[in-house]
Short mmCIF file of C-alpha atoms and ligand atoms in Angstrom, two decimals:
data_model
loop_
_atom_site.label_atom_id
_atom_site.label_comp_id
_atom_site.label_asym_id
_atom_site.label_seq_id
_atom_site.Cartn_x
_atom_site.Cartn_y
_atom_site.Cartn_z
CA MET A 43 0.00 0.00 0.00
CA THR A 44 1.30 3.47 -0.82
CA GLU A 45 0.66 6.72 1.00
CA ALA A 46 -2.07 7.62 -1.46
CA THR A 47 -4.08 4.43 -0.75
CA ILE A 48 -7.05 4.74 1.55
CA HIS A 49 -6.69 3.20 5.01
CA PRO A 50 -9.24 0.35 5.33
CA MET A 51 -11.06 2.21 8.13
CA ARG A 52 -11.70 5.04 5.69
CA GLY A 53 -12.74 2.75 2.83
CA PRO A 54 -16.09 2.72 1.05
CA ASN A 55 -18.12 0.12 3.03
CA ALA A 56 -20.94 1.79 4.95
CA PHE A 57 -20.72 -0.73 7.80
CA LYS A 58 -17.19 -1.83 8.61
CA LEU A 59 -16.24 -5.11 10.20
CA GLY A 60 -13.25 -6.10 12.29
CA VAL A 61 -12.14 -9.10 14.30
CA PHE A 62 -11.60 -8.46 18.02
CA SER A 63 -9.64 -10.21 20.77
CA MET A 64 -8.20 -12.95 18.58
CA ASN A 65 -4.84 -12.48 20.31
CA ALA A 66 -6.11 -13.89 23.63
CA ASP A 67 -7.09 -17.40 24.63
CA GLY A 68 -10.85 -17.82 24.69
CA GLY A 69 -11.21 -14.71 22.51
CA LEU A 70 -13.84 -12.75 24.44
CA THR A 71 -15.50 -15.82 25.98
CA LEU A 72 -15.24 -17.18 29.51
CA THR A 73 -16.06 -20.77 28.63
CA LYS A 74 -14.58 -24.22 29.15
CA VAL A 75 -15.65 -25.82 25.86
CA PRO A 76 -12.71 -27.71 24.33
CA GLU A 77 -12.94 -25.88 21.01
CA ARG A 78 -12.41 -22.48 22.70
CA TRP A 79 -9.93 -20.29 20.82
CA PRO A 80 -6.35 -21.22 21.73
CA ALA A 81 -4.77 -18.07 20.22
CA THR A 82 -1.60 -19.83 19.13
CA TRP A 83 0.47 -18.00 16.54
CA PRO A 84 -0.11 -20.43 13.64
CA GLU A 85 -3.89 -20.29 14.08
CA LEU A 86 -3.90 -16.57 14.66
CA MET A 87 -1.84 -15.99 11.53
CA ARG A 88 -4.14 -18.18 9.43
CA MET A 89 -7.20 -16.42 10.78
CA ALA A 90 -5.66 -12.99 10.06
CA GLN A 91 -4.77 -14.01 6.53
CA TYR A 92 -8.25 -15.37 6.02
CA ALA A 93 -9.87 -12.13 7.32
CA ASP A 94 -7.54 -10.14 5.06
CA SER A 95 -8.44 -12.09 1.94
CA ALA A 96 -12.16 -12.06 2.79
CA GLY A 97 -12.19 -8.24 2.84
CA TYR A 98 -12.68 -7.44 6.54
CA GLU A 99 -11.47 -3.96 7.46
CA PHE A 100 -9.49 -4.51 10.65
CA LEU A 101 -7.82 -6.75 13.19
CA LEU A 102 -8.20 -5.40 16.73
CA PRO A 103 -6.41 -7.12 19.62
CA ILE A 104 -7.39 -6.91 23.28
CA ALA A 105 -4.80 -5.58 25.73
CA ARG A 106 -4.54 -7.91 28.72
CA TRP A 107 -1.81 -8.61 31.26
CA LYS A 108 -3.58 -10.98 33.70
CA GLY A 109 -6.05 -13.82 33.38
CA PHE A 110 -9.50 -13.88 34.93
CA GLY A 111 -9.01 -16.95 37.14
CA GLY A 112 -11.51 -19.81 37.22
CA GLU A 113 -10.51 -23.09 35.61
CA MET A 114 -9.16 -21.64 32.38
CA ASN A 115 -7.63 -18.38 33.61
CA SER A 116 -8.75 -16.96 30.27
CA ARG A 117 -6.69 -14.10 28.76
CA GLU A 118 -3.58 -14.87 30.79
CA TRP A 119 -2.34 -16.12 27.42
CA SER A 120 -2.46 -13.05 25.26
CA PHE A 121 0.00 -11.69 22.74
CA GLU A 122 1.38 -8.19 23.26
CA THR A 123 -0.34 -6.00 20.73
CA LEU A 124 2.38 -3.73 19.24
CA THR A 125 4.78 -6.56 18.46
CA LEU A 126 1.86 -8.67 17.26
CA ALA A 127 0.63 -5.96 14.87
CA SER A 128 4.08 -5.76 13.30
CA ALA A 129 4.07 -9.53 12.72
CA LEU A 130 0.52 -9.47 11.33
CA ALA A 131 1.42 -6.54 9.09
CA ALA A 132 4.15 -8.65 7.52
CA VAL A 133 1.83 -11.56 6.68
CA THR A 134 -1.23 -9.63 5.43
CA GLN A 135 -1.86 -7.32 2.47
CA ARG A 136 -4.86 -5.03 2.92
CA ILE A 137 -6.42 -5.26 6.37
CA ALA A 138 -5.78 -2.65 9.09
CA VAL A 139 -3.65 -3.91 11.96
CA PHE A 140 -4.49 -2.23 15.26
CA SER A 141 -2.54 -2.19 18.49
CA THR A 142 -4.42 -1.75 21.74
CA VAL A 143 -2.16 0.28 23.97
CA HIS A 144 -2.52 0.91 27.71
CA VAL A 145 -1.65 4.52 28.45
CA PRO A 146 -0.28 3.91 31.97
CA MET A 147 1.79 0.85 31.04
CA VAL A 148 3.36 1.92 27.73
CA HIS A 149 5.47 5.07 27.55
CA PRO A 150 4.27 7.41 24.77
CA VAL A 151 7.74 7.69 23.21
CA LEU A 152 7.96 3.89 22.93
CA ALA A 153 4.37 3.66 21.67
CA ALA A 154 4.98 6.32 19.00
CA LYS A 155 8.06 4.59 17.66
CA ALA A 156 6.49 1.14 17.71
CA LEU A 157 3.38 2.39 15.94
CA ALA A 158 5.42 4.19 13.30
CA THR A 159 7.35 0.94 12.78
CA ILE A 160 4.09 -0.98 12.23
CA ASP A 161 2.85 1.71 9.87
CA HIS A 162 5.97 1.31 7.74
CA VAL A 163 5.92 -2.50 7.82
CA SER A 164 2.23 -2.47 6.81
CA GLY A 165 2.47 0.33 4.22
CA GLY A 166 0.13 2.63 6.17
CA ARG A 167 -2.30 0.08 7.66
CA ALA A 168 -1.51 0.63 11.36
CA GLY A 169 -4.17 1.62 13.87
CA LEU A 170 -4.01 2.74 17.49
CA ASN A 171 -6.65 1.73 20.04
CA ILE A 172 -6.04 3.74 23.20
CA VAL A 173 -7.12 2.16 26.49
CA CYS A 174 -6.66 3.95 29.78
CA GLY A 175 -7.09 0.75 31.83
CA TRP A 176 -9.41 -0.43 34.59
CA ASN A 177 -8.09 -3.68 36.09
CA PRO A 178 -6.27 -3.10 39.41
CA GLU A 179 -4.47 -6.47 39.23
CA GLU A 180 -2.87 -5.37 35.98
CA PHE A 181 -1.81 -2.07 37.47
CA ASP A 182 -0.32 -3.94 40.48
CA LEU A 183 1.68 -6.10 38.07
CA PHE A 184 3.39 -2.94 36.83
CA GLY A 185 3.66 -1.38 40.31
CA LEU A 186 1.20 1.35 39.28
CA SER A 187 -1.98 2.65 40.91
CA LEU A 188 -5.26 3.22 39.14
CA ILE A 189 -5.73 6.96 39.10
CA GLU A 190 -9.00 8.90 39.01
CA ASP A 191 -7.75 11.20 36.27
CA ARG A 192 -6.91 8.45 33.78
CA TYR A 193 -8.06 10.50 30.81
CA GLY A 194 -5.98 13.48 31.98
CA GLN A 195 -2.94 11.24 31.69
CA GLY A 196 -4.32 9.91 28.39
CA LEU A 197 -4.47 13.42 26.91
CA GLU A 198 -0.85 14.14 27.84
CA TRP A 199 0.17 10.74 26.42
CA PHE A 200 -1.62 11.41 23.17
CA GLU A 201 -0.27 14.94 22.84
CA ILE A 202 3.29 13.59 23.16
CA VAL A 203 2.66 10.97 20.45
CA GLU A 204 1.16 13.57 18.08
CA ARG A 205 3.90 16.13 18.71
CA LEU A 206 6.55 13.50 18.11
CA TYR A 207 5.02 12.88 14.72
CA THR A 208 4.61 16.54 13.78
CA SER A 209 7.19 18.68 15.56
CA GLU A 210 9.99 20.00 13.35
CA GLU A 211 12.29 20.40 16.35
CA PRO A 212 13.01 18.26 19.42
CA PHE A 213 10.68 19.46 22.19
CA ASP A 214 10.53 19.41 25.97
CA TYR A 215 7.29 18.35 27.64
CA ASP A 216 6.40 19.53 31.12
CA GLY A 217 3.06 17.98 32.07
CA LYS A 218 1.45 16.60 35.22
CA TYR A 219 2.27 13.00 34.25
CA TYR A 220 5.24 13.34 31.90
CA GLN A 221 8.32 15.52 32.10
CA LEU A 222 10.44 14.83 29.03
CA LYS A 223 13.45 16.53 27.47
CA GLY A 224 14.52 16.80 23.84
CA VAL A 225 11.78 14.55 22.47
CA SER A 226 12.21 13.60 18.83
CA GLY A 227 12.07 10.47 16.68
CA LYS A 228 12.04 9.17 13.13
CA PRO A 229 10.60 7.67 11.08
CA ARG A 230 7.27 9.38 11.19
CA PRO A 231 4.36 7.11 10.37
CA VAL A 232 3.22 6.69 6.77
CA GLN A 233 -0.25 7.99 7.74
CA ARG A 234 -0.16 11.72 8.37
CA PRO A 235 -0.32 13.17 10.89
CA ARG A 236 -0.81 9.85 12.73
CA PRO A 237 -2.38 6.40 12.35
CA VAL A 238 -6.16 6.00 12.62
CA THR A 239 -7.08 6.08 16.30
CA LEU A 240 -9.84 4.48 18.37
CA ASN A 241 -10.56 5.06 22.05
CA ALA A 242 -12.19 2.15 23.86
CA ALA A 243 -14.44 3.62 26.54
CA PHE A 244 -18.00 4.03 27.74
CA SER A 245 -18.11 6.81 30.35
CA ALA A 246 -18.62 10.54 29.76
CA PRO A 247 -14.93 11.35 30.46
CA GLY A 248 -14.01 8.56 28.02
CA ARG A 249 -16.21 10.14 25.35
CA ASP A 250 -14.72 13.58 26.00
CA PHE A 251 -11.29 12.06 25.55
CA ALA A 252 -12.40 10.48 22.25
CA ALA A 253 -13.78 13.85 21.13
CA ARG A 254 -10.31 15.33 21.53
CA ALA A 255 -7.99 12.49 20.66
CA ALA A 256 -9.66 9.75 18.59
CA ASP A 257 -11.21 9.24 15.17
CA TYR A 258 -13.68 6.72 16.60
CA LEU A 259 -15.12 5.79 19.97
CA PHE A 260 -15.13 2.01 20.47
CA THR A 261 -17.96 1.24 22.86
CA THR A 262 -20.58 -1.22 24.06
CA PHE A 263 -24.38 -1.10 24.02
CA THR A 264 -27.06 -3.28 25.60
CA GLU A 265 -29.89 -3.12 23.04
CA ILE A 266 -29.56 -1.83 19.49
CA GLU A 267 -32.13 0.94 19.98
CA ASN A 268 -30.13 2.25 22.96
CA GLY A 269 -27.15 2.56 20.62
CA ARG A 270 -28.50 5.90 19.44
CA GLU A 271 -27.55 7.49 22.75
CA PRO A 272 -23.74 7.10 22.60
CA ILE A 273 -23.78 8.03 18.91
CA GLU A 274 -25.74 11.25 19.38
CA ASP A 275 -23.80 12.05 22.54
CA MET A 276 -20.52 11.51 20.70
CA ARG A 277 -21.72 13.72 17.86
CA ARG A 278 -22.45 16.53 20.35
CA ARG A 279 -19.16 16.15 22.18
CA SER A 280 -17.07 16.02 19.02
CA ALA A 281 -18.94 19.01 17.54
CA GLU A 282 -17.73 20.96 20.57
CA THR A 283 -14.12 20.10 19.73
CA GLY A 284 -14.72 20.77 16.03
CA ARG A 285 -14.06 17.16 15.11
CA ASP A 286 -16.11 14.33 13.62
CA VAL A 287 -15.80 11.18 15.73
CA GLY A 288 -17.66 8.05 14.63
CA VAL A 289 -18.70 5.15 16.85
CA PHE A 290 -17.75 1.51 16.50
CA THR A 291 -19.19 -1.20 18.67
CA THR A 292 -18.52 -4.81 19.53
CA CYS A 293 -20.50 -8.07 19.25
CA HIS A 294 -19.98 -11.79 19.79
CA VAL A 295 -21.38 -14.11 17.15
CA VAL A 296 -23.02 -17.52 17.00
CA CYS A 297 -24.20 -17.98 13.43
CA ARG A 298 -25.79 -21.27 12.41
CA PRO A 299 -28.14 -22.45 9.62
CA THR A 300 -31.09 -22.55 12.04
CA ARG A 301 -32.01 -20.39 15.02
CA ALA A 302 -32.35 -23.48 17.23
CA GLU A 303 -28.81 -24.62 16.45
CA ALA A 304 -27.42 -21.17 17.20
CA GLU A 305 -29.32 -20.79 20.45
CA ASP A 306 -28.47 -24.33 21.61
CA TYR A 307 -24.80 -23.75 21.04
CA TYR A 308 -24.92 -20.36 22.78
CA GLU A 309 -26.66 -21.94 25.79
CA SER A 310 -24.11 -24.74 25.83
CA TYR A 311 -20.87 -22.76 25.73
CA ALA A 312 -22.05 -19.69 27.65
CA VAL A 313 -24.23 -21.32 30.32
CA GLN A 314 -23.54 -25.05 30.72
CA TYR A 315 -19.82 -24.65 30.10
CA GLU A 316 -19.32 -21.15 31.48
CA ASP A 317 -16.16 -20.82 33.52
CA SER A 318 -18.19 -19.71 36.53
CA ALA A 319 -15.50 -18.42 38.88
CA SER A 320 -13.95 -16.34 36.10
CA VAL A 321 -17.33 -14.90 35.08
CA ASP A 322 -17.90 -13.88 38.72
CA LYS A 323 -14.47 -12.33 38.91
CA TYR A 324 -14.67 -10.53 35.58
CA MET A 325 -18.15 -9.10 36.16
CA GLY A 326 -17.29 -8.08 39.73
CA ALA A 327 -14.06 -6.33 38.77
CA LYS A 328 -15.57 -4.62 35.73
CA ALA A 329 -18.59 -3.37 37.65
CA LYS A 330 -16.35 -2.02 40.41
CA HIS A 331 -13.53 -0.44 38.43
CA SER A 332 -14.77 0.41 34.96
CA GLN A 333 -17.80 1.90 33.35
CA SER A 334 -17.41 -0.03 30.11
CA HIS A 335 -20.99 -1.33 30.29
CA SER A 336 -24.32 0.09 31.37
CA GLU A 337 -25.60 -0.95 34.82
CA ASP A 338 -28.33 -3.06 33.19
CA ALA A 339 -25.70 -5.19 31.52
CA TYR A 340 -24.40 -6.50 34.85
CA ARG A 341 -27.90 -7.11 36.23
CA LEU A 342 -29.45 -8.80 33.22
CA HIS A 343 -26.79 -10.36 31.06
CA ARG A 344 -24.46 -12.82 32.75
CA LYS A 345 -24.68 -15.01 29.65
CA ARG A 346 -23.28 -12.20 27.53
CA PHE A 347 -20.26 -11.92 29.83
CA ALA A 348 -19.53 -15.65 29.56
CA GLY A 349 -20.41 -15.59 25.87
CA GLY A 350 -18.40 -12.56 24.80
CA GLY A 351 -17.07 -10.30 27.57
CA GLY A 352 -20.39 -8.47 27.95
CA THR A 353 -20.61 -7.43 24.30
CA TYR A 354 -23.84 -7.67 22.29
CA PRO A 355 -24.82 -11.19 21.13
CA LEU A 356 -25.51 -11.80 17.46
CA VAL A 357 -27.05 -15.26 17.77
CA GLY A 358 -29.15 -16.78 15.01
CA THR A 359 -29.31 -17.53 11.33
CA PRO A 360 -27.34 -15.54 8.73
CA GLN A 361 -30.55 -13.62 7.92
CA ASP A 362 -31.18 -12.81 11.61
CA ILE A 363 -27.66 -11.55 12.08
CA ALA A 364 -27.62 -9.50 8.89
CA ALA A 365 -30.94 -7.91 9.92
CA GLU A 366 -29.47 -6.92 13.30
CA MET A 367 -26.47 -5.39 11.58
CA VAL A 368 -28.71 -3.39 9.29
CA ARG A 369 -30.41 -2.01 12.41
CA MET A 370 -27.03 -1.21 13.94
CA HIS A 371 -26.14 0.71 10.80
CA GLU A 372 -29.50 2.51 10.91
CA VAL A 373 -28.96 3.74 14.46
CA GLY A 374 -25.63 5.14 13.30
CA PHE A 375 -22.81 2.74 14.16
CA ALA A 376 -19.88 2.95 11.73
CA GLY A 377 -19.29 -0.75 12.18
CA THR A 378 -18.68 -3.50 14.68
CA THR A 379 -16.09 -5.98 15.78
CA LEU A 380 -16.84 -9.68 15.74
CA SER A 381 -15.65 -12.40 18.08
CA PHE A 382 -16.31 -16.13 18.06
CA VAL A 383 -15.75 -19.18 20.24
CA ASN A 384 -13.33 -20.37 17.57
CA TYR A 385 -12.51 -17.73 14.97
CA LEU A 386 -10.93 -20.02 12.44
CA ASP A 387 -13.81 -22.52 12.52
CA GLU A 388 -16.58 -19.90 12.45
CA LEU A 389 -15.46 -16.84 10.50
CA PRO A 390 -15.62 -18.54 7.06
CA TYR A 391 -19.28 -19.49 7.56
CA PHE A 392 -20.03 -15.93 8.67
CA THR A 393 -18.31 -14.61 5.54
CA GLU A 394 -20.12 -16.92 3.18
CA SER A 395 -23.56 -16.67 4.74
CA VAL A 396 -23.89 -13.18 6.29
CA LEU A 397 -21.83 -10.94 4.00
CA PRO A 398 -24.04 -11.56 0.93
CA HIS A 399 -27.03 -10.22 2.90
CA LEU A 400 -25.04 -7.14 3.90
CA ARG A 401 -24.09 -6.61 0.26
CA GLU A 402 -27.73 -6.87 -0.75
CA ALA A 403 -28.62 -4.30 1.91
CA GLY A 404 -25.99 -1.94 0.49
CA LEU A 405 -23.86 -1.99 3.62
CA ARG A 406 -20.82 -3.59 2.00
CA GLY A 407 -19.46 -3.93 -1.50
C1 FMN B 147 -15.33 -1.88 23.61
C2 FMN B 147 -14.31 -1.77 24.69
C3 FMN B 147 -13.09 -2.44 24.56
C4 FMN B 147 -12.14 -2.35 25.58
N1 FMN B 147 -10.94 -3.02 25.45
C5 FMN B 147 -10.04 -2.98 26.48
C6 FMN B 147 -8.82 -3.70 26.41
O1 FMN B 147 -8.49 -4.33 25.41
N2 FMN B 147 -8.02 -3.67 27.51
C7 FMN B 147 -8.32 -2.96 28.64
O2 FMN B 147 -7.58 -2.97 29.60
N3 FMN B 147 -9.45 -2.24 28.69
C8 FMN B 147 -10.31 -2.25 27.66
N4 FMN B 147 -11.47 -1.53 27.75
C9 FMN B 147 -11.71 -0.73 28.97
C10 FMN B 147 -11.48 0.75 28.73
O3 FMN B 147 -10.22 1.02 28.24
C11 FMN B 147 -11.70 1.57 29.99
O4 FMN B 147 -10.68 1.34 30.91
C12 FMN B 147 -12.97 1.22 30.66
O5 FMN B 147 -14.00 1.25 29.71
C13 FMN B 147 -13.25 2.18 31.79
O6 FMN B 147 -13.24 3.47 31.34
P1 FMN B 147 -14.59 4.20 30.98
O7 FMN B 147 -15.40 4.17 32.21
O8 FMN B 147 -14.19 5.54 30.58
O9 FMN B 147 -15.19 3.43 29.87
C14 FMN B 147 -12.42 -1.59 26.73
C15 FMN B 147 -13.63 -0.90 26.84
C16 FMN B 147 -14.56 -0.97 25.84
C17 FMN B 147 -15.84 -0.20 26.00
#
């Protein structure tokens, strides 16, 4: 890809699709079924190459440093996302390769150089997903404390990355969280002024941060109709900063030829085979330390947490799932990520059976 080529996130499809959390064992699930995603490199590479050739827009890893306990300790096995994106860039052709970067754990000067490296390896297909963090066990692992003002630190972090990419001269930075001297670095990324940026968040401060620093908010919703709220809210907040910030969301998928087959499998892996202690731990920690889901989600949707980390379930026939995606597009989402119990087993069926309906609906070419 050359500098003049459009980044996949800015391509023509009206509803963009990415694959999320394929770098971690279990994907987004907290299940014990034997076919759960192992996230080994050979399988991950094959899945990425498949998604690339099938025309999906992006690969988005999860950033995790600790597992969630229970029998499987899901996500303890997860590949680091900057080094992974560089490897995926080298084995794919068209798809965007995102890195999900924790502001408090990764120094902005390191992040900027790593991201520029990925952008060169990929010919301008890098993406940055900024996460400010929520899990105290992960902060403990780095000897850090979770701070109230996480987005204040995020803004300084982002400003340093942007200035590194744009400043003609080495600069000093004297902020609340970073005091740096003589900051400079080359190469600059292929994308100017910086790679496409998402901010994964739900709360009002998270949305304000996205309005100032991101191209897209990456967020959850509980019911499709309620999706209008973050989209309109984001429109208002980004209008105030004079920017246009779209909204991506995230879903887990069980797509089968009949509704009964899909629902039976969902019930099996997310209820009968849920990894109960890890679901308890994950839901408890998320409810206490993050606002990444609405309060209803914790009260009503345990199955969604076991089934896909609390994301929205797309469970049914190809027609059912395509119809839900059309509604998601109608409420204003720019696209969604997909996750599966086993990406390599399930993504091809999704491609062959759901994408034609989305083409017919005019959502994808
Ligand atoms: C869709 C989505 C994806 C997220 N992905 C990650 C992730 O990969 N790693 C992580 O530590 N936090 C992740 N988060 C958590 C956020 O970065 C943030 O810490 C959390 O949502 C709490 O902040 P908030 O209340 O502003 O949303 C994600 C949040 C959302 C909504």
